[in-house]
XYZ file of C-alpha atoms in Angstrom:
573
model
C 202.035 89.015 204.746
C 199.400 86.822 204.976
C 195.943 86.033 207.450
C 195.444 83.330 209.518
C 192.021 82.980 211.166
C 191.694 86.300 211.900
C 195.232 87.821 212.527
C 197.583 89.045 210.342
C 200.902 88.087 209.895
C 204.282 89.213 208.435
C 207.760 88.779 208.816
C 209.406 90.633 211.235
C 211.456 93.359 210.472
C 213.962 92.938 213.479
C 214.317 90.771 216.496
C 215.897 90.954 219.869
C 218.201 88.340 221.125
C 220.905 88.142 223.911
C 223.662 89.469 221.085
C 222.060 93.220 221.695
C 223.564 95.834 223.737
C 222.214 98.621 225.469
C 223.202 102.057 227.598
C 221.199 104.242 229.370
C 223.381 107.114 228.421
C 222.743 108.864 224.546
C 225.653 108.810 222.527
C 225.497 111.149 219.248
C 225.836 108.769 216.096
C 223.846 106.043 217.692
C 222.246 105.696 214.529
C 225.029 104.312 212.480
C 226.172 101.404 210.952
C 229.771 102.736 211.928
C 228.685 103.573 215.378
C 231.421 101.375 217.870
C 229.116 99.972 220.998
C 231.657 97.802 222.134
C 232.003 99.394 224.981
C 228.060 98.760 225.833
C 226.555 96.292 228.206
C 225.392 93.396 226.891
C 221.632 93.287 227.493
C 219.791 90.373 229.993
C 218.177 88.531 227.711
C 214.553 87.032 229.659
C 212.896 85.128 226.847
C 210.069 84.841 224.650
C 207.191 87.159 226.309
C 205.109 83.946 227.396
C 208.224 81.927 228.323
C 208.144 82.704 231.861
C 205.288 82.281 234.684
C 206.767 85.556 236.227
C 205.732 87.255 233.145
C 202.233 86.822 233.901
C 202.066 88.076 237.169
C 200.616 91.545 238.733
C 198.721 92.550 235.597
C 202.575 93.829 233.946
C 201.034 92.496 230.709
C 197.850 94.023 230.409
C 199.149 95.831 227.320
C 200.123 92.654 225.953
C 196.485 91.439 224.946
C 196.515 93.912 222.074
C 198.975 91.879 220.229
C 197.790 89.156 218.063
C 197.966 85.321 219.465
C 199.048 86.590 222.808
C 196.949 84.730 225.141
C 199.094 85.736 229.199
C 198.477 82.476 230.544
C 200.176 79.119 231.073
C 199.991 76.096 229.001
C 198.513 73.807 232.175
C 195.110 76.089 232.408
C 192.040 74.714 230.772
C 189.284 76.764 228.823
C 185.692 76.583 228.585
C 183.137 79.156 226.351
C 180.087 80.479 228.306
C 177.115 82.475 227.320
C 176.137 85.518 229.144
C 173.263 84.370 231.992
C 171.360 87.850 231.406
C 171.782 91.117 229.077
C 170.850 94.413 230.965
C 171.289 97.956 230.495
C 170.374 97.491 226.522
C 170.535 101.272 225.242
C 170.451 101.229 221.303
C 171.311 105.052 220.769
C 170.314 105.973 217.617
C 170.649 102.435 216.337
C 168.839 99.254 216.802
C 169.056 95.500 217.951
C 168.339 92.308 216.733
C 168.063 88.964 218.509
C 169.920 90.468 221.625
C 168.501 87.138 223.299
C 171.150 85.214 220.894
C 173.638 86.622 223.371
C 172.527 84.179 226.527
C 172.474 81.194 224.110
C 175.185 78.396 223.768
C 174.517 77.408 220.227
C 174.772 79.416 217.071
C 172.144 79.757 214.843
C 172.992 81.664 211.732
C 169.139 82.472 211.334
C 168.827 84.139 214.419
C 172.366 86.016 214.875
C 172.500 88.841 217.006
C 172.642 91.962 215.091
C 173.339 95.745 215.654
C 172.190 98.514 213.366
C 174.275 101.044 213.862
C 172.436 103.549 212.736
C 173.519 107.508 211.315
C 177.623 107.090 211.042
C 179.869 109.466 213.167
C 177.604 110.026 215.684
C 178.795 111.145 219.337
C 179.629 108.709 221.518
C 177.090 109.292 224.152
C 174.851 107.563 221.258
C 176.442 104.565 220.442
C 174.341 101.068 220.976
C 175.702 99.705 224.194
C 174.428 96.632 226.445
C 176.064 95.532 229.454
C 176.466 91.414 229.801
C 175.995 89.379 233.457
C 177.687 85.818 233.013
C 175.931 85.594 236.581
C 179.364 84.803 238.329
C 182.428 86.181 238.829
C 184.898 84.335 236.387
C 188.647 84.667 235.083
C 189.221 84.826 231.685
C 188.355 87.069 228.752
C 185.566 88.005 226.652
C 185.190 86.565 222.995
C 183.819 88.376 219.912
C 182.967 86.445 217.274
C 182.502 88.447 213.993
C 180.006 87.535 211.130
C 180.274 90.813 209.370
C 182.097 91.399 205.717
C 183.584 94.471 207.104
C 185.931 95.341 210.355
C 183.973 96.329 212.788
C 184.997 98.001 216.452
C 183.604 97.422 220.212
C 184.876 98.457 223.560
C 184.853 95.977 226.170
C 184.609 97.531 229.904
C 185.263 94.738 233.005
C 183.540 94.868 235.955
C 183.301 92.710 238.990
C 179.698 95.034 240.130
C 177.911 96.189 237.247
C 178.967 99.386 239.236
C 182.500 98.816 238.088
C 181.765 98.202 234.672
C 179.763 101.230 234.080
C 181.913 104.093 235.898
C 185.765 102.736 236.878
C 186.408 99.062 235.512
C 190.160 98.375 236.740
C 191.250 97.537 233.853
C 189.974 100.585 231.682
C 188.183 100.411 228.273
C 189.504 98.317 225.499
C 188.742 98.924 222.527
C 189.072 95.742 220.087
C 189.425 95.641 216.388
C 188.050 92.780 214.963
C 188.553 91.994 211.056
C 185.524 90.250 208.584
C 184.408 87.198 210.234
C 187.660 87.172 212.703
C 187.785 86.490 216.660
C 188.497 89.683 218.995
C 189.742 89.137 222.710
C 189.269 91.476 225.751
C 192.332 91.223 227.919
C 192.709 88.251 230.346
C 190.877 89.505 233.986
C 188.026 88.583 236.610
C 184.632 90.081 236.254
C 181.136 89.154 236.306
C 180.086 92.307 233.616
C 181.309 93.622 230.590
C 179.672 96.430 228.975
C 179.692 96.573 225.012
C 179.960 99.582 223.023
C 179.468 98.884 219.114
C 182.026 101.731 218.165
C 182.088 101.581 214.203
C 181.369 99.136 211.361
C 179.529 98.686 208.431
C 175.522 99.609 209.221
C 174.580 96.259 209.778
C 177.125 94.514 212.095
C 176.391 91.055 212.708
C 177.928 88.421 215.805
C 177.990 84.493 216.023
C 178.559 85.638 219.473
C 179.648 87.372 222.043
C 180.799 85.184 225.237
C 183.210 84.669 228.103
C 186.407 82.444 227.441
C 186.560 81.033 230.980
C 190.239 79.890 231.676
C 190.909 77.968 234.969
C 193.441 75.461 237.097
C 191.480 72.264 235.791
C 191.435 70.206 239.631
C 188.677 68.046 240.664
C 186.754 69.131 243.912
C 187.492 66.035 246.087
C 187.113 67.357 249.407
C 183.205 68.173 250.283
C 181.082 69.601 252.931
C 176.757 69.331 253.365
C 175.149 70.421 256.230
C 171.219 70.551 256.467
C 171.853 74.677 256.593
C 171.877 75.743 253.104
C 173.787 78.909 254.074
C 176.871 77.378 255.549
C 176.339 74.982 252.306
C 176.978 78.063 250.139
C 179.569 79.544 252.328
C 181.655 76.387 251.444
C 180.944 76.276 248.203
C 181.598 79.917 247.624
C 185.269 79.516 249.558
C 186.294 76.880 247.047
C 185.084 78.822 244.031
C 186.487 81.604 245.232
C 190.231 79.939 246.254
C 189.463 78.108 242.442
C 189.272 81.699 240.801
C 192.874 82.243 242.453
C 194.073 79.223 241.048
C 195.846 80.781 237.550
C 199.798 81.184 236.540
C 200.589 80.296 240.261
C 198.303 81.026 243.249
C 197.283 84.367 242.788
C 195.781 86.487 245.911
C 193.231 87.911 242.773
C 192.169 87.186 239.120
C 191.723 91.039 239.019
C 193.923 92.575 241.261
C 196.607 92.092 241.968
C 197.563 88.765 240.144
C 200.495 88.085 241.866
C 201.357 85.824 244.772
C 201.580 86.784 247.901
C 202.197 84.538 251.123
C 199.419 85.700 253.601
C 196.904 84.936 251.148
C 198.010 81.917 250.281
C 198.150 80.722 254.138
C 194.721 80.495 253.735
C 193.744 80.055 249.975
C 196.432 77.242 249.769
C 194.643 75.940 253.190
C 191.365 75.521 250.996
C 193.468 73.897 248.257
C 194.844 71.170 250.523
C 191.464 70.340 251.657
C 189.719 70.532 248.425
C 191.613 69.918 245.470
C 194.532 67.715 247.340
C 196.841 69.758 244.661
C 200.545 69.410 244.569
C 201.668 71.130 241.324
C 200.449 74.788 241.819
C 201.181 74.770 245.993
C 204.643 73.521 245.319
C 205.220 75.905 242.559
C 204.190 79.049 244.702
C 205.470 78.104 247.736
C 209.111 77.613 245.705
C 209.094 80.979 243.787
C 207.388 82.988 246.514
C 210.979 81.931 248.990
C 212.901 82.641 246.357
C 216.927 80.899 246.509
C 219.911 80.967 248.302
C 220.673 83.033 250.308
C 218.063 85.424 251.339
C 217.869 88.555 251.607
C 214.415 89.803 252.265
C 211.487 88.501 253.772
C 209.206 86.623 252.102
C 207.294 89.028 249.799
C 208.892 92.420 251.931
C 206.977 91.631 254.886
C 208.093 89.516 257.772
C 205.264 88.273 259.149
C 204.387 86.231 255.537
C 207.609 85.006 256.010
C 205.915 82.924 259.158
C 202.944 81.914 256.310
C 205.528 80.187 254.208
C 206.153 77.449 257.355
C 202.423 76.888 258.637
C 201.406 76.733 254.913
C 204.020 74.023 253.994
C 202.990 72.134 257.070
C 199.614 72.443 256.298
C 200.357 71.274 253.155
C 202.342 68.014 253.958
C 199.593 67.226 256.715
C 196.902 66.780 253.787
C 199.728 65.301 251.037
C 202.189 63.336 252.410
C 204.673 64.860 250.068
C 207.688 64.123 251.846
C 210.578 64.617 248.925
C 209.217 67.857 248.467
C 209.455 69.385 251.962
C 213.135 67.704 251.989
C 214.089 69.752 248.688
C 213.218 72.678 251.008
C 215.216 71.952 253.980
C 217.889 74.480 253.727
C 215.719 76.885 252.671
C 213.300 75.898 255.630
C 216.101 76.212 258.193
C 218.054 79.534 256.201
C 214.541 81.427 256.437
C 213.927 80.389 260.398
C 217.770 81.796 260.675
C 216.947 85.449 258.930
C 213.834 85.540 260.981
C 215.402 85.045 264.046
C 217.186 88.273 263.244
C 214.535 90.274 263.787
C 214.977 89.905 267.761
C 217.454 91.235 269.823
C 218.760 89.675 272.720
C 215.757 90.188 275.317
C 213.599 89.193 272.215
C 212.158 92.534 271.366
C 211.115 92.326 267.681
C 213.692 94.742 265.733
C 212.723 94.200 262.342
C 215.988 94.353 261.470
C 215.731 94.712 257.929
C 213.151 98.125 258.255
C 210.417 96.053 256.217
C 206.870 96.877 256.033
C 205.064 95.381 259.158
C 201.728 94.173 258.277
C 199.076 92.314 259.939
C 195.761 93.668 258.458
C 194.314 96.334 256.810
C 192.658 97.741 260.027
C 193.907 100.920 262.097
C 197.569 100.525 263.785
C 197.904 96.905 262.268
C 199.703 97.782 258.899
C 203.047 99.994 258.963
C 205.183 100.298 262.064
C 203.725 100.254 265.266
C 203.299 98.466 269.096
C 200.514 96.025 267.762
C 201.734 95.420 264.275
C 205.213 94.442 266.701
C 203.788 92.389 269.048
C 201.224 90.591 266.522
C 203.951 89.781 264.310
C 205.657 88.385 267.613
C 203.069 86.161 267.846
C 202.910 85.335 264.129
C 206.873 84.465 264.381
C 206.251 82.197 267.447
C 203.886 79.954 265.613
C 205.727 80.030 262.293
C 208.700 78.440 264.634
C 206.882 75.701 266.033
C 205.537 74.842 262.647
C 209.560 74.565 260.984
C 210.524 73.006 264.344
C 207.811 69.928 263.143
C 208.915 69.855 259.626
C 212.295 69.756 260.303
C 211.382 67.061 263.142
C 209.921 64.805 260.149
C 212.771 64.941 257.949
C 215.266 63.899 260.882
C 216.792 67.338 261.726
C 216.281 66.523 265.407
C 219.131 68.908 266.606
C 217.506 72.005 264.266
C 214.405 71.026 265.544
C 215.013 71.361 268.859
C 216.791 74.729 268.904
C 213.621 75.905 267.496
C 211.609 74.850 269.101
C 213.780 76.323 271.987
C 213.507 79.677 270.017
C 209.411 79.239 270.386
C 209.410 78.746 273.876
C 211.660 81.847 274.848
C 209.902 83.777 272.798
C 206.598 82.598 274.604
C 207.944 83.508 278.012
C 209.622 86.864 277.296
C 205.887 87.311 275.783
C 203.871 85.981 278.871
C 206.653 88.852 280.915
C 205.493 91.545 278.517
C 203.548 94.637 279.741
C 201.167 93.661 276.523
C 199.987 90.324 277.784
C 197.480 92.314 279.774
C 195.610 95.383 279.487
C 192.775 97.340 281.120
C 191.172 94.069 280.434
C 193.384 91.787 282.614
C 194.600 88.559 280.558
C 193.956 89.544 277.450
C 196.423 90.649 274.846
C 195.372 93.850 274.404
C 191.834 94.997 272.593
C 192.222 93.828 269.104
C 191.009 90.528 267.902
C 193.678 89.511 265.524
C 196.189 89.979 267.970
C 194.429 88.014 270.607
C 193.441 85.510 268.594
C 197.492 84.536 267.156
C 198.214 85.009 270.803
C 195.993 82.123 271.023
C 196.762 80.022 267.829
C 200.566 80.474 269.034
C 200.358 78.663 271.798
C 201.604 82.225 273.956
C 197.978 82.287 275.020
C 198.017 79.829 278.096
C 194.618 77.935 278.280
C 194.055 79.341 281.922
C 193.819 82.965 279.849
C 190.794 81.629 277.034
C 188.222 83.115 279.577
C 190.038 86.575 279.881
C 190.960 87.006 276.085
C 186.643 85.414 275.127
C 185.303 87.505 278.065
C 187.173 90.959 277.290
C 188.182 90.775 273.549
C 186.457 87.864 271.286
C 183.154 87.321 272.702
C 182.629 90.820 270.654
C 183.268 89.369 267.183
C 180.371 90.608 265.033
C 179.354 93.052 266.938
C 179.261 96.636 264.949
C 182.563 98.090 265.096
C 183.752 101.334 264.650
C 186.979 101.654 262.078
C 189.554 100.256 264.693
C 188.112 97.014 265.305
C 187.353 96.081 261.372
C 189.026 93.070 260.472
C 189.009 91.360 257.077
C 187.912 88.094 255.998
C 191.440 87.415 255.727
C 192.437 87.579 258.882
C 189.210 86.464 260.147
C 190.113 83.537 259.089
C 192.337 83.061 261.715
C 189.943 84.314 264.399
C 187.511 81.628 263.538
C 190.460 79.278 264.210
C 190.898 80.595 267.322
C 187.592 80.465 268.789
C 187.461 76.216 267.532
C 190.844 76.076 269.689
C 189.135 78.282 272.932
C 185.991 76.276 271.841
C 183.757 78.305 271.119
C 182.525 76.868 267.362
C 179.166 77.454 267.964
C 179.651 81.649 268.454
C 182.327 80.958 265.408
C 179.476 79.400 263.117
C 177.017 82.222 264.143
C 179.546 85.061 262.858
C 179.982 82.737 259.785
C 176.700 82.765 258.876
C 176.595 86.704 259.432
C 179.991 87.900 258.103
C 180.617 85.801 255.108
C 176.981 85.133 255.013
C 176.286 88.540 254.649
C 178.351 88.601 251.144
C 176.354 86.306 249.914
C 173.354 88.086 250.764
C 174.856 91.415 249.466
C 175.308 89.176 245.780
C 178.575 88.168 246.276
C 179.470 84.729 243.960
C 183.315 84.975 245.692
C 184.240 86.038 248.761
C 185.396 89.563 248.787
C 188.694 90.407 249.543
C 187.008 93.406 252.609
C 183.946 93.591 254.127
C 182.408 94.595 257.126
C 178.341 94.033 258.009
C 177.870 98.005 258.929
C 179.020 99.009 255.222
C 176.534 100.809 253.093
C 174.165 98.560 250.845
C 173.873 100.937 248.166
C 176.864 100.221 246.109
C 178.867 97.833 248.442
C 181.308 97.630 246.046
C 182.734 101.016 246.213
C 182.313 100.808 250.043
C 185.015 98.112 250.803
C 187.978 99.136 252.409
C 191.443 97.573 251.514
C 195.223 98.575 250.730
C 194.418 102.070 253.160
C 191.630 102.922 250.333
C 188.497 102.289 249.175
C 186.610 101.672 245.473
C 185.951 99.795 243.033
C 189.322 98.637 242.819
C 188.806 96.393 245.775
C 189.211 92.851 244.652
C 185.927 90.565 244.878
C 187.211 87.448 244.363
C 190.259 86.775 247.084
C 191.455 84.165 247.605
C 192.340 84.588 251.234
C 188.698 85.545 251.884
C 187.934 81.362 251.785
C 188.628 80.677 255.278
C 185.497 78.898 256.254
C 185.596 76.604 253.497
C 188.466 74.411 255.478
C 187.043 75.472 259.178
C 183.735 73.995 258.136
C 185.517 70.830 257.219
C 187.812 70.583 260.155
C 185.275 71.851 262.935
C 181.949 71.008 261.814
C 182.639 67.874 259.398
C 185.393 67.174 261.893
C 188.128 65.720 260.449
C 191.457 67.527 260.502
C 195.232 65.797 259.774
C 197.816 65.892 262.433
C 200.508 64.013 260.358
C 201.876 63.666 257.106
C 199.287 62.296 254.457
C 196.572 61.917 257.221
C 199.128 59.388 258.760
C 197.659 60.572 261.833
C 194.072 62.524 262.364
C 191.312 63.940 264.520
C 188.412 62.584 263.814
């Protein structure tokens, strides 16, 4: 064997490779030289473990930071080293500190290292030194520990997005890192804004170049800006971007933290933000491919048919701002194969069927996720849109006949909707009492304008009122009820429940926009208040990406300036 750096390396003793076979039945004699497996399957060989994007997805690695050089991320992400912004929560145990203010610097000085004397060996854990480190912001990435001891030495590293998190549940557990004489440890790749240390074992006197955050990100410039003379709404945009930036990893994730994976609703709005700030191709393209998956389909996109209707208004959002024609044409049979399954989900009086038995979901809010009228009729609404918006892309690529049949589809779908018993209520012209239903019925186009006074009057004009639990909405799909009120025009109330809904994460301490959140939530510990996924806790994401809604409504209703046609061929100023 021999050491590199600080990892040790040998030659292997075996290796996998697509010659292996494998059973899932026990055979006796396995063992043996003589043993005939001819009659095994031969096993699917996937690759190298860092080979495939896929393999970094929905935290299914997390055990793979343990082994040395594996670093779970793709070779287009950039990296930058930053010092923690504060040290808290210092508690030496029976030990002692040195120079803890070493820890918030950016240069190492070998005079003034930051040392930890560990004090009487084997003592209980309760009394181990432990400090807890704020980098001040949320970040993706991993924390560093640079050893200058001439021993090994041991630390835990706990995540946390709230110093909450950190100290009683961090998602990811306690990791415990063994780090050899003057060698490099790594905490596993996540988003947080804390980590708690625990100096575990060591010689007496451990010593640390430092202790930091490897910050890994989707290097894109921020071309796309927004400055009003309200510094609030200023830091609402700026948070959205940071917070769709965060997102921006192998792929765009919905979370850094949880659950690293893509998913199409989210990226409706996070890839929104994208178009508008970062003008990226690469990472849209590459999400919007894998999350539709190839010919033919069998499944809506991501098990849930209405993200399958996310997947058109996304690409059209996203060839409005790029004018990336020969990509949208590389999708056209997909485009028109995934309007086709779709349309399966209606019988022939155009009552939605789902006729696949997938998970309905709209939002996480009471009788909007799982099967039921509203999560039906909301997803109606979601379809309708999602074929007007392949009806223009397949327009601009020349499909004129495909066009036209759907937008046919739309329209008979928006008159057997208009006939429905659930275009009005107790509240006459509205869609019912929910705002995210009303306000797709509106962003559809199945909301006529002669109904914007019943659906404001009966349903909208009540966004930001208190609620009780059947009227919470998330900032995900809030994002789509602040579109709605621009289209009804009403962007002034819009801006006011800006400033107090996403407003109020910022004044709560949020540096992202949380993935839930509602205004009448206890202040405590809002962390383990927010309610997502039909729970609540500290494993509630806060950093989502589909939480950045206001980001591109500030630009497109305030600043004003909002594409109509490919590559801003054509605009609203």
């Amino acid at each position: 064997s021999r050491t590199v750096d600080d990892q040790i390396y040998a030659q292997p003793l075996v290796m996998t490779n697509a010659e292996w076979k494998a059973t899932t039945e026990k055979a006796d004699g396995w063992e043996s030289a003589s043993f005939d497996d001819s009659h095994w399957a031969a096993v699917d060989a996937m690759g190298g473990i860092e080979s495939n994007i896929d393999f970094f997805q929905w935290n299914e690695d997390a055990g793979m930071y343990v082994w040395p050089r594996y670093q779970g991320e793709s070779p287009f992400l950039a990296h930058t080293f930053l010092p923690a912004a504060k040290v808290s929560d210092v508690y030496a145990g029976l030990g002692s500190f040195e120079n803890v203010d070493a820890l918030t610097s950016d240069k190492e000085d070998p005079a003034q290292e930051f040392t930890v004397h560990q004090g009487p060996q084997h003592a209980p854990s309760e009394y181990v030194p432990t400090l807890t480190l704020d980098f001040g912001r949320e970040v993706a990435g991993r924390v560093q520990v640079l050893s200058d001891s001439d021993a090994p030495l041991t630390v835990s590293i706990a995540y946390g997005e709230s110093i909450e998190e950190a100290h009683a549940e961090p998602y990811l557990g306690e990791d415990v890192l063994h780090v050899v004489p003057h060698g490099t440890g790594l905490g596993p790749k996540s988003a947080f804004r804390y980590a708690q240390i625990r100096f575990l074992a060591g010689a007496p006197e451990l010593k640390f170049r430092a202790i930091r955050v490897e910050d890994i990100y989707y290097p894109v410039r921020y071309q796309g800006t927004f400055e009003s003379s309200d510094k609030l709404l200023n830091e609402i945009w700026e948070t959205g971007a940071y917070t769709t930036h965060l997102c921006m990893q192998n792929d765009i994730w919905d979370a850094p933290k949880r659950d690293r994976g893509r998913w199409m609703g989210d990226t409706d709005i996070s890839g929104h933000v994208s178009d508008a700030v970062f003008a990226d191709k690469f990472l849209v393209e590459d999400t919007l491919t894998r999350l539709i998956g190839k010919l033919p389909l069998h499944d809506a996109v991501n098990g849930i048919p209405g993200y399958s209707s996310y997947w058109f208004t996304e690409l059209a959002d996203f060839y409005k701002h790029t004018g990336d024609k020969d990509y949208v044409a590389s999708m056209h049979d997909r485009i028109e194969a995934l309007l086709q399954f779709m349309d399966l989900d209606f019988d022939a009086q155009n009552h939605f069927i789902n006729h696949t038995h997938e998970w309905l979901y709209v939002d996480w809010s009471l009788g909007l996720n799982g099967i039921s009228p509203e999560t039906q009729k909301a997803t109606t609404l979601e379809y309708v849109r999602a074929y007007h918006a392949g009806a223009w892309l397949l327009r601009e690529l020349g499909d004129k006949g495909n066009a036209a049949h759907w937008e046919e589809r739309a329209d008979s779908l928006t008159k057997s909707s208009q006939q429905r018993d659930w275009t009005t209520s107790a509240d006459s012209g509205s869609f019912g009492p929910r705002w995210q239903t009303n306000a797709m019925a509106v962003l559809s186009g199945v909301a006529q304008p002669d109904q914007y006074a019943a659906i404001w009057q009966n349903v909208l004009s009540h966004v930001g009122e208190k609620t009780y639990r059947p009227s919470v909405i998330s900032p995900y799909y809030g994002a789509y009820v602040l579109d709605a009120m621009a289209e009804m025009d009403h962007r002034q109330a819009a801006l006011n429940w800006i400033r107090e809904y996403w407003g109020g994460m910022i004044h709560e301490g949020a540096t992202s926009f949380w993935e839930a959140y509602d205004p009448a939530w206890p202040k405590d510990d809002p962390h383990v208040d927010l309610q997502a996924d039909d729970t609540a806790g500290y494993r509630i994401s806060l950093a989502h990406g589909w939480s950045s809604g206001p980001t591109y409504w500030l630009m497109e209703q305030v600043l004003g300036i909002e594409p109509t046609g490919p590559g801003f061929a054509t605009v609203t100023i």
